[in-house]
Coordinates of C-alpha atoms (C1' of nucleotides) in Angstrom, one line a residue:
Chain A
M280 CA 49.5 -164.6 -32.3
A281 CA 46.1 -165.3 -33.8
R282 CA 43.1 -163.0 -33.0
K283 CA 39.8 -164.7 -32.2
I284 CA 36.9 -164.2 -34.5
G285 CA 34.0 -163.5 -32.1
S286 CA 32.2 -160.2 -31.9
N287 CA 33.2 -158.9 -28.7
G288 CA 36.7 -160.4 -28.9
E289 CA 37.7 -158.0 -31.4
R290 CA 37.1 -155.1 -29.2
T291 CA 38.7 -156.8 -26.2
A292 CA 41.8 -157.8 -28.1
G293 CA 42.4 -154.0 -28.8
A294 CA 41.7 -153.1 -25.3
V295 CA 44.1 -155.6 -23.9
R296 CA 46.9 -154.3 -26.2
R297 CA 46.1 -150.8 -25.3
A298 CA 45.9 -151.3 -21.6
A299 CA 49.0 -153.5 -21.6
I300 CA 51.0 -150.7 -23.5
Q301 CA 49.9 -147.9 -21.1
L302 CA 50.5 -150.0 -17.9
I303 CA 53.9 -151.3 -19.1
A304 CA 55.3 -147.9 -20.3
R305 CA 54.3 -146.5 -17.0
Y306 CA 55.2 -149.1 -14.3
G307 CA 57.5 -151.5 -16.4
F308 CA 56.8 -154.9 -17.7
A309 CA 58.1 -156.8 -14.6
A310 CA 56.1 -154.6 -12.3
V311 CA 52.7 -155.0 -14.1
S312 CA 50.8 -158.2 -13.5
M313 CA 48.3 -159.9 -15.8
R314 CA 45.8 -159.3 -13.2
Q315 CA 46.4 -155.4 -13.5
I316 CA 45.9 -155.5 -17.1
A317 CA 42.6 -157.2 -17.0
A318 CA 41.3 -155.1 -14.2
E319 CA 42.1 -152.1 -16.4
I320 CA 39.7 -153.3 -19.1
G321 CA 37.1 -154.9 -16.8
V322 CA 37.6 -158.6 -17.4
Q323 CA 39.1 -161.3 -15.3
A324 CA 42.8 -162.4 -15.6
G325 CA 41.9 -165.6 -17.1
A326 CA 40.2 -164.0 -20.2
L327 CA 43.5 -162.5 -21.2
Y328 CA 44.7 -165.7 -22.3
L329 CA 42.2 -165.8 -25.2
Y330 CA 44.3 -163.1 -26.9
T331 CA 47.8 -163.9 -25.9
P332 CA 49.4 -167.2 -25.1
D333 CA 51.5 -165.8 -22.2
K334 CA 52.7 -162.5 -20.7
Q335 CA 56.0 -162.7 -22.7
S336 CA 54.2 -162.9 -26.2
L337 CA 52.3 -159.7 -25.3
L338 CA 55.4 -157.8 -24.7
R339 CA 57.1 -159.2 -28.1
D340 CA 54.0 -158.3 -30.0
I341 CA 53.8 -154.8 -28.5
M342 CA 57.5 -154.2 -29.5
E343 CA 57.4 -155.9 -32.7
D344 CA 54.4 -154.1 -34.0
H345 CA 55.7 -150.7 -32.9
L346 CA 59.0 -151.3 -34.8
E347 CA 57.3 -152.5 -37.9
R348 CA 55.0 -149.4 -37.9
L349 CA 58.0 -147.1 -37.2
L350 CA 60.0 -148.5 -40.1
A351 CA 56.9 -148.4 -42.5
A352 CA 56.2 -144.7 -41.4
W353 CA 59.7 -143.7 -42.4
D354 CA 59.5 -145.4 -45.6
A355 CA 56.2 -143.6 -46.4
V356 CA 57.8 -140.2 -45.9
A357 CA 61.6 -140.9 -46.7
P358 CA 62.7 -138.4 -49.5
S359 CA 64.0 -140.1 -52.5
G360 CA 66.8 -138.6 -54.5
A361 CA 67.5 -135.9 -51.9
S362 CA 70.8 -134.6 -50.6
P363 CA 72.3 -136.1 -47.2
E364 CA 71.4 -132.7 -45.7
E365 CA 67.7 -132.8 -46.8
R366 CA 67.4 -136.5 -45.6
L367 CA 69.0 -135.6 -42.4
E368 CA 66.4 -132.9 -41.8
A369 CA 63.5 -135.2 -42.8
F370 CA 64.7 -137.8 -40.5
V371 CA 65.0 -135.5 -37.5
R372 CA 61.7 -134.0 -38.0
F373 CA 60.1 -137.4 -38.6
H374 CA 61.8 -139.2 -35.6
V375 CA 60.9 -136.4 -33.1
R376 CA 57.2 -136.1 -34.2
Y377 CA 56.8 -139.9 -34.3
H378 CA 58.4 -140.6 -31.0
I379 CA 56.3 -138.0 -29.3
D380 CA 53.2 -139.4 -30.8
R381 CA 53.8 -142.9 -29.8
R382 CA 55.6 -142.3 -26.4
D383 CA 54.3 -145.3 -24.6
E384 CA 55.4 -147.8 -27.3
V385 CA 58.7 -145.9 -27.6
A386 CA 59.4 -146.2 -23.8
I387 CA 58.6 -150.0 -23.9
A388 CA 60.9 -150.5 -27.0
Y389 CA 63.8 -148.9 -25.2
M390 CA 63.3 -150.1 -21.6
E391 CA 62.0 -153.6 -21.9
L392 CA 64.4 -155.1 -24.1
R393 CA 65.9 -156.9 -21.1
N394 CA 62.7 -158.6 -20.4
L395 CA 62.6 -160.3 -23.8
T396 CA 63.6 -163.9 -24.1
P397 CA 66.8 -164.3 -26.0
E398 CA 65.1 -165.4 -29.1
N399 CA 62.6 -162.5 -29.1
F400 CA 65.3 -160.1 -28.2
R401 CA 67.2 -161.1 -31.6
T402 CA 64.2 -160.3 -33.6
I403 CA 63.5 -157.0 -31.9
E404 CA 67.1 -156.0 -32.0
A405 CA 67.4 -156.6 -35.6
Q406 CA 64.5 -154.2 -36.2
R407 CA 65.9 -151.6 -34.0
R408 CA 69.3 -152.0 -35.8
A409 CA 67.4 -151.5 -39.2
Y410 CA 66.0 -148.2 -38.0
E411 CA 69.6 -147.1 -36.7
D412 CA 70.9 -147.9 -40.1
I413 CA 68.6 -145.5 -41.7
L414 CA 70.3 -142.6 -40.0
C415 CA 73.8 -144.1 -40.1
D416 CA 73.5 -144.3 -44.0
I417 CA 72.5 -140.7 -44.2
L418 CA 75.6 -139.8 -42.1
R419 CA 77.9 -142.0 -44.2
D420 CA 76.6 -140.4 -47.3
G421 CA 77.0 -136.9 -46.0
A422 CA 80.5 -137.7 -44.8
A423 CA 81.4 -139.2 -48.2
A424 CA 80.1 -136.1 -50.1
G425 CA 82.0 -134.0 -47.7
T426 CA 79.2 -131.9 -46.4
F427 CA 79.1 -133.6 -43.1
D428 CA 82.0 -133.8 -40.5
V429 CA 81.3 -137.1 -39.1
P430 CA 84.5 -139.2 -38.4
E431 CA 82.7 -142.1 -36.5
P432 CA 79.2 -142.5 -38.2
R433 CA 78.0 -145.2 -36.0
I434 CA 78.8 -143.4 -32.7
A435 CA 77.3 -140.2 -34.3
T436 CA 74.1 -142.1 -35.2
R437 CA 73.8 -143.5 -31.7
G438 CA 74.4 -140.1 -30.2
L439 CA 71.9 -138.4 -32.4
I440 CA 69.1 -141.0 -31.6
A441 CA 69.8 -140.9 -28.0
M442 CA 69.5 -137.2 -28.1
L443 CA 66.4 -137.1 -30.3
T444 CA 64.6 -140.0 -28.4
G445 CA 65.3 -138.2 -25.2
V446 CA 62.4 -135.8 -25.9
T447 CA 59.9 -138.6 -24.9
T448 CA 61.1 -138.3 -21.4
W449 CA 60.2 -134.6 -20.8
F450 CA 57.7 -133.5 -23.4
R451 CA 54.2 -132.4 -22.2
R452 CA 51.4 -131.4 -24.4
D453 CA 50.6 -128.5 -22.3
G454 CA 54.3 -127.2 -22.2
P455 CA 55.4 -123.8 -23.6
L456 CA 56.8 -125.2 -26.9
D457 CA 54.7 -127.1 -29.6
I458 CA 55.9 -130.2 -31.5
D459 CA 57.3 -128.1 -34.4
E460 CA 59.2 -125.8 -32.4
I461 CA 60.9 -128.6 -30.5
A462 CA 61.6 -130.4 -33.7
E463 CA 63.4 -127.4 -35.0
T464 CA 65.4 -127.0 -32.0
Y465 CA 66.6 -130.5 -32.2
L466 CA 67.2 -130.1 -35.9
A467 CA 69.5 -127.2 -35.2
M468 CA 71.4 -129.2 -32.7
A469 CA 71.7 -132.3 -35.0
R470 CA 72.9 -130.2 -37.8
G471 CA 75.6 -128.6 -35.7
A472 CA 76.6 -132.2 -34.3
V473 CA 77.4 -133.3 -37.8
G474 CA 79.3 -130.2 -38.7
L475 CA 76.6 -128.4 -40.7
R476 CA 76.4 -124.7 -40.3
A477 CA 73.1 -123.0 -39.6
P478 CA 70.9 -122.4 -42.7
A479 CA 70.9 -119.1 -44.5
L480 CA 68.6 -117.1 -42.3
A481 CA 70.9 -116.8 -39.4
Chain B
M209 CA 70.1 -146.7 6.7
A210 CA 72.2 -147.4 9.7
R211 CA 75.2 -149.8 9.2
K212 CA 75.7 -152.8 11.6
I213 CA 78.8 -152.7 13.9
G214 CA 79.9 -156.4 13.7
S215 CA 82.9 -157.5 11.9
N216 CA 81.5 -159.7 9.3
G217 CA 78.7 -157.3 8.8
E218 CA 80.8 -154.7 7.3
R219 CA 81.9 -157.0 4.5
T220 CA 78.4 -158.3 4.0
A221 CA 76.8 -154.8 3.8
G222 CA 79.2 -153.8 0.9
A223 CA 78.5 -157.2 -0.8
V224 CA 74.7 -156.7 -0.5
R225 CA 75.1 -153.2 -2.1
R226 CA 77.3 -154.4 -4.9
A227 CA 75.1 -157.6 -5.8
A228 CA 72.0 -155.3 -5.8
I229 CA 73.6 -152.9 -8.1
Q230 CA 74.7 -155.4 -10.5
L231 CA 71.6 -157.4 -10.6
I232 CA 69.1 -154.5 -10.7
A233 CA 71.3 -152.8 -13.6
R234 CA 71.0 -156.1 -15.5
Y235 CA 67.5 -157.4 -14.9
G236 CA 65.6 -154.2 -13.4
F237 CA 64.4 -153.7 -9.9
A238 CA 61.0 -155.3 -10.2
A239 CA 62.4 -158.4 -11.9
V240 CA 65.1 -158.9 -9.2
S241 CA 64.1 -160.6 -6.0
M242 CA 65.6 -160.2 -2.5
R243 CA 66.4 -164.0 -2.7
Q244 CA 68.5 -163.6 -6.0
I245 CA 70.4 -160.8 -4.2
A246 CA 71.1 -163.1 -1.2
A247 CA 71.9 -166.1 -3.4
E248 CA 74.4 -163.9 -5.2
I249 CA 76.5 -163.3 -2.1
G250 CA 75.9 -166.6 -0.4
V251 CA 73.5 -165.7 2.3
Q252 CA 69.9 -166.4 3.1
A253 CA 67.2 -163.9 2.1
G254 CA 66.3 -163.1 5.8
A255 CA 69.9 -161.9 6.4
L256 CA 69.6 -159.0 3.9
Y257 CA 67.1 -157.4 6.3
L258 CA 70.0 -156.6 8.6
Y259 CA 71.3 -154.3 6.0
T260 CA 68.1 -152.7 4.5
P261 CA 64.7 -152.2 6.1
D262 CA 63.2 -153.3 2.8
K263 CA 63.7 -153.5 -0.9
Q264 CA 62.7 -150.0 -1.7
S265 CA 65.0 -148.4 0.7
L266 CA 67.8 -150.4 -1.2
L267 CA 66.9 -148.8 -4.4
R268 CA 66.7 -145.3 -3.0
D269 CA 70.1 -145.7 -1.2
I270 CA 71.8 -146.8 -4.5
M271 CA 70.5 -144.0 -6.4
E272 CA 70.9 -141.4 -3.7
D273 CA 74.6 -142.4 -3.2
H274 CA 75.3 -142.6 -6.9
L275 CA 73.9 -139.0 -7.5
E276 CA 75.7 -137.6 -4.4
R277 CA 79.0 -139.1 -5.7
L278 CA 78.3 -137.8 -9.3
L279 CA 77.8 -134.2 -8.0
A280 CA 80.8 -134.4 -5.7
A281 CA 83.0 -135.9 -8.4
W282 CA 82.1 -132.9 -10.7
D283 CA 82.8 -130.3 -8.0
A284 CA 86.1 -131.9 -7.6
V285 CA 87.1 -131.3 -11.2
A286 CA 85.0 -128.3 -12.2
P287 CA 87.2 -125.7 -13.7
S288 CA 86.8 -122.3 -11.9
G289 CA 87.1 -119.0 -13.7
A290 CA 87.1 -120.8 -17.0
S291 CA 85.1 -119.8 -20.2
P292 CA 81.8 -121.4 -21.2
E293 CA 83.7 -123.2 -24.0
E294 CA 86.3 -124.6 -21.5
R295 CA 83.6 -125.5 -19.1
L296 CA 81.6 -127.4 -21.7
E297 CA 84.7 -129.3 -22.6
A298 CA 85.4 -130.3 -19.2
F299 CA 81.9 -131.2 -18.6
V300 CA 81.5 -133.5 -21.6
R301 CA 84.9 -135.4 -20.8
F302 CA 83.9 -135.7 -17.3
H303 CA 80.4 -137.0 -18.1
V304 CA 81.4 -139.6 -20.6
R305 CA 84.2 -141.1 -18.5
Y306 CA 82.2 -141.0 -15.2
H307 CA 79.0 -142.6 -16.7
I308 CA 81.2 -145.3 -18.5
D309 CA 83.1 -146.2 -15.2
R310 CA 79.7 -146.2 -13.3
R311 CA 77.4 -147.8 -15.9
D312 CA 75.4 -150.0 -13.5
E313 CA 74.5 -147.2 -11.2
V314 CA 73.8 -145.0 -14.1
A315 CA 71.4 -147.5 -15.7
I316 CA 69.6 -147.8 -12.3
A317 CA 69.4 -144.2 -11.8
Y318 CA 67.9 -143.6 -15.3
M319 CA 65.6 -146.5 -15.6
E320 CA 64.3 -147.1 -12.1
L321 CA 62.9 -143.8 -11.3
R322 CA 59.3 -145.2 -11.7
N323 CA 59.9 -147.9 -9.1
L324 CA 60.5 -145.2 -6.3
T325 CA 57.8 -144.3 -3.9
P326 CA 56.6 -140.6 -4.6
E327 CA 58.6 -139.4 -1.7
N328 CA 61.8 -141.1 -2.6
F329 CA 61.3 -139.8 -6.3
R330 CA 61.1 -136.3 -5.2
T331 CA 64.4 -136.5 -3.4
I332 CA 66.2 -138.4 -6.3
E333 CA 64.6 -136.0 -8.9
A334 CA 66.0 -133.0 -7.1
Q335 CA 69.5 -134.4 -7.3
R336 CA 69.1 -135.3 -11.0
R337 CA 67.9 -131.8 -11.7
A338 CA 70.9 -130.3 -9.8
Y339 CA 73.2 -132.2 -12.2
E340 CA 71.2 -131.1 -15.1
D341 CA 71.6 -127.5 -13.9
I342 CA 75.3 -127.7 -14.0
L343 CA 75.3 -128.0 -17.8
C344 CA 72.4 -125.7 -18.3
D345 CA 74.2 -122.9 -16.5
I346 CA 77.2 -123.4 -18.7
L347 CA 75.0 -123.2 -21.8
R348 CA 73.2 -120.2 -20.6
D349 CA 76.6 -118.4 -19.9
G350 CA 77.8 -119.3 -23.4
A351 CA 74.7 -118.1 -25.0
A352 CA 74.9 -114.8 -22.9
A353 CA 78.5 -114.4 -23.9
G354 CA 77.6 -114.9 -27.6
T355 CA 79.9 -117.8 -28.0
F356 CA 77.1 -120.3 -28.0
D357 CA 74.1 -120.5 -30.3
V358 CA 71.6 -122.0 -28.0
P359 CA 68.0 -120.6 -28.2
E360 CA 66.8 -123.0 -25.7
P361 CA 69.1 -123.9 -23.0
R362 CA 67.0 -126.3 -21.1
I363 CA 66.1 -128.4 -24.3
A364 CA 69.6 -128.3 -25.4
T365 CA 70.8 -129.4 -21.9
R366 CA 68.4 -132.4 -21.9
G367 CA 69.4 -133.3 -25.5
L368 CA 73.1 -133.0 -24.8
I369 CA 72.8 -135.2 -21.6
A370 CA 70.8 -137.8 -23.2
M371 CA 73.3 -138.0 -26.2
L372 CA 76.2 -138.3 -23.8
T373 CA 74.6 -140.8 -21.4
G374 CA 73.6 -143.0 -24.5
V375 CA 77.3 -144.1 -24.5
T376 CA 76.5 -146.3 -21.5
T377 CA 74.2 -148.5 -23.7
W378 CA 76.6 -149.7 -26.3
F379 CA 80.2 -149.1 -24.8
R380 CA 82.3 -152.2 -24.6
R381 CA 85.6 -152.3 -23.0
D382 CA 87.0 -154.5 -25.7
G383 CA 85.6 -152.4 -28.6
P384 CA 87.7 -150.7 -31.2
L385 CA 87.7 -147.3 -29.6
D386 CA 89.1 -146.3 -26.0
I387 CA 87.3 -144.1 -23.7
D388 CA 89.2 -140.9 -24.6
E389 CA 88.7 -141.3 -28.2
I390 CA 85.0 -141.7 -27.6
A391 CA 84.8 -138.6 -25.4
E392 CA 86.5 -136.6 -27.9
T393 CA 84.1 -137.8 -30.6
Y394 CA 81.1 -136.8 -28.3
L395 CA 82.8 -133.5 -27.5
A396 CA 82.9 -132.7 -31.3
M397 CA 79.4 -133.5 -31.5
A398 CA 78.5 -131.5 -28.5
R399 CA 80.6 -128.3 -29.7
G400 CA 78.7 -128.4 -32.8
A401 CA 75.3 -128.8 -31.3
V402 CA 75.8 -125.7 -29.4
G403 CA 77.0 -123.8 -32.5
L404 CA 80.8 -123.9 -31.9
R405 CA 83.2 -124.4 -34.7
A406 CA 85.7 -127.1 -34.8
P407 CA 88.9 -126.3 -32.9
A408 CA 92.0 -125.0 -34.6
L409 CA 93.6 -128.1 -35.9
A410 CA 90.7 -129.0 -38.4
Chain C
dG118 C1' 75.3 -162.2 12.2
dT119 C1' 73.2 -165.8 9.9
dC120 C1' 70.2 -169.6 9.6
dT121 C1' 65.6 -172.1 9.2
dA122 C1' 61.0 -171.9 9.2
dT123 C1' 57.1 -169.6 8.3
dA124 C1' 53.2 -166.0 7.6
dT125 C1' 51.0 -163.6 4.2
dT126 C1' 50.2 -162.2 -0.2
dA127 C1' 50.6 -162.3 -5.0
dC128 C1' 52.0 -164.3 -9.3
dG129 C1' 51.2 -166.7 -14.3
dA130 C1' 48.5 -169.9 -16.1
dT131 C1' 44.7 -173.6 -16.6
dA132 C1' 40.0 -176.0 -16.1
dG133 C1' 35.4 -176.1 -16.6
dA134 C1' 30.8 -173.9 -15.8
dC135 C1' 27.8 -170.8 -18.3
Chain D
dG136 C1' 33.8 -165.0 -24.8
dT137 C1' 34.0 -164.5 -20.0
dC138 C1' 33.7 -166.1 -15.4
dT139 C1' 34.9 -168.4 -11.0
dA140 C1' 37.9 -171.3 -9.1
dT141 C1' 42.2 -173.0 -8.4
dC142 C1' 47.0 -175.3 -9.0
dG143 C1' 51.6 -174.5 -8.2
dT144 C1' 55.1 -171.5 -7.5
dA145 C1' 57.5 -167.5 -5.5
dA146 C1' 57.4 -162.9 -3.6
dT147 C1' 58.6 -159.6 0.7
dA148 C1' 59.1 -159.6 5.1
dT149 C1' 59.3 -161.6 10.2
dA150 C1' 60.3 -164.7 14.3
dG151 C1' 63.0 -167.3 16.8
dA152 C1' 66.9 -170.6 17.2
dC153 C1' 71.9 -170.9 17.2

DNA sequence: GTCTATATTACGATAGAC
DNA sequence: GTCTATCGTAATATAGAC
């Protein structure tokens, strides 16, 4: 969806997006009205339609941008020429940190799939699948190399991603553990789940 | 919520509940209207209010009944006097099977928490926490006995439950794997995640 | 026990003034 | 670029006939 060119419009466009993400993550797409989003940023409901053709497009754009950024962020840190074990470690640490940092978008991407039109769903689902395939390839390579014990890579992939993503439902910034400690705890579980022993120190 | 005494009412009460569960699981609580639920069972919207005082109570009752049944079902199969390892196995098999069998209720219990009033949320959250504690106690006992390697039992509990419950999002009855095979795959991952080696046969 | 009819409120989206 | 005003529709819930 095209952005308008005016001066204040740029600011408002961003504000619309941020307010929509926050409100939809908290209350759900169907429960949030365009009026609520408008009120959150201090404009009237009609003004929102300068920045989105309709409510559905707002949801699709939020999810699409999130998944594009997620895939790009992994590409930027993905280790090349590393062993499956090293790639798994990098993926777990990346996933936990990224999903905590973008909790609202993550919650929307996971919970609001059913509020997409069929056409929009296909687009988003393909992106989600591309992300899933990153981990699945790591598991397959590790199984092929004999370092992982993973008889069903697709099931293991979904199990691990569900486990890791779950952190977004309970993590609090003021909790007893910081992000790195949590990531290491999840990493130890993920390593065990694919049949790797604890690293040397233990 | 009191049930009416009439003859046809008994049947309709059950139909309301079943239709509500199915529709809310599929489209989400906020997106489903009382008219839709009524249409699904062939009555007018007004007739629903013979069986529930309002839409919110319908949601609370669905979640409350589900969690009560879940806790009762575990009590019925929970092994007594067993080792942490045996209890973990029993829990994983129970959880996977029960959550596949009651997918609609499970989806509602996990996704619609934010649509509960604060008071209803507290009730449901306490039940959810009681279920979580079952697994957490198993992990703590295993860690205390030295058979599990679980430095953070609460995090491990949430990770495992998220992993196991994820099965409800992709399982298809006509898929290549039956429920028992899937449960064994998840069991192997869960065992590894808590630091148990694969059982003898491998 | 269920219906029709309705009160009341809110929704998404658009039109036109400024 | 934003506002006010509004159109058309649909929501939850209730009242009263049958």
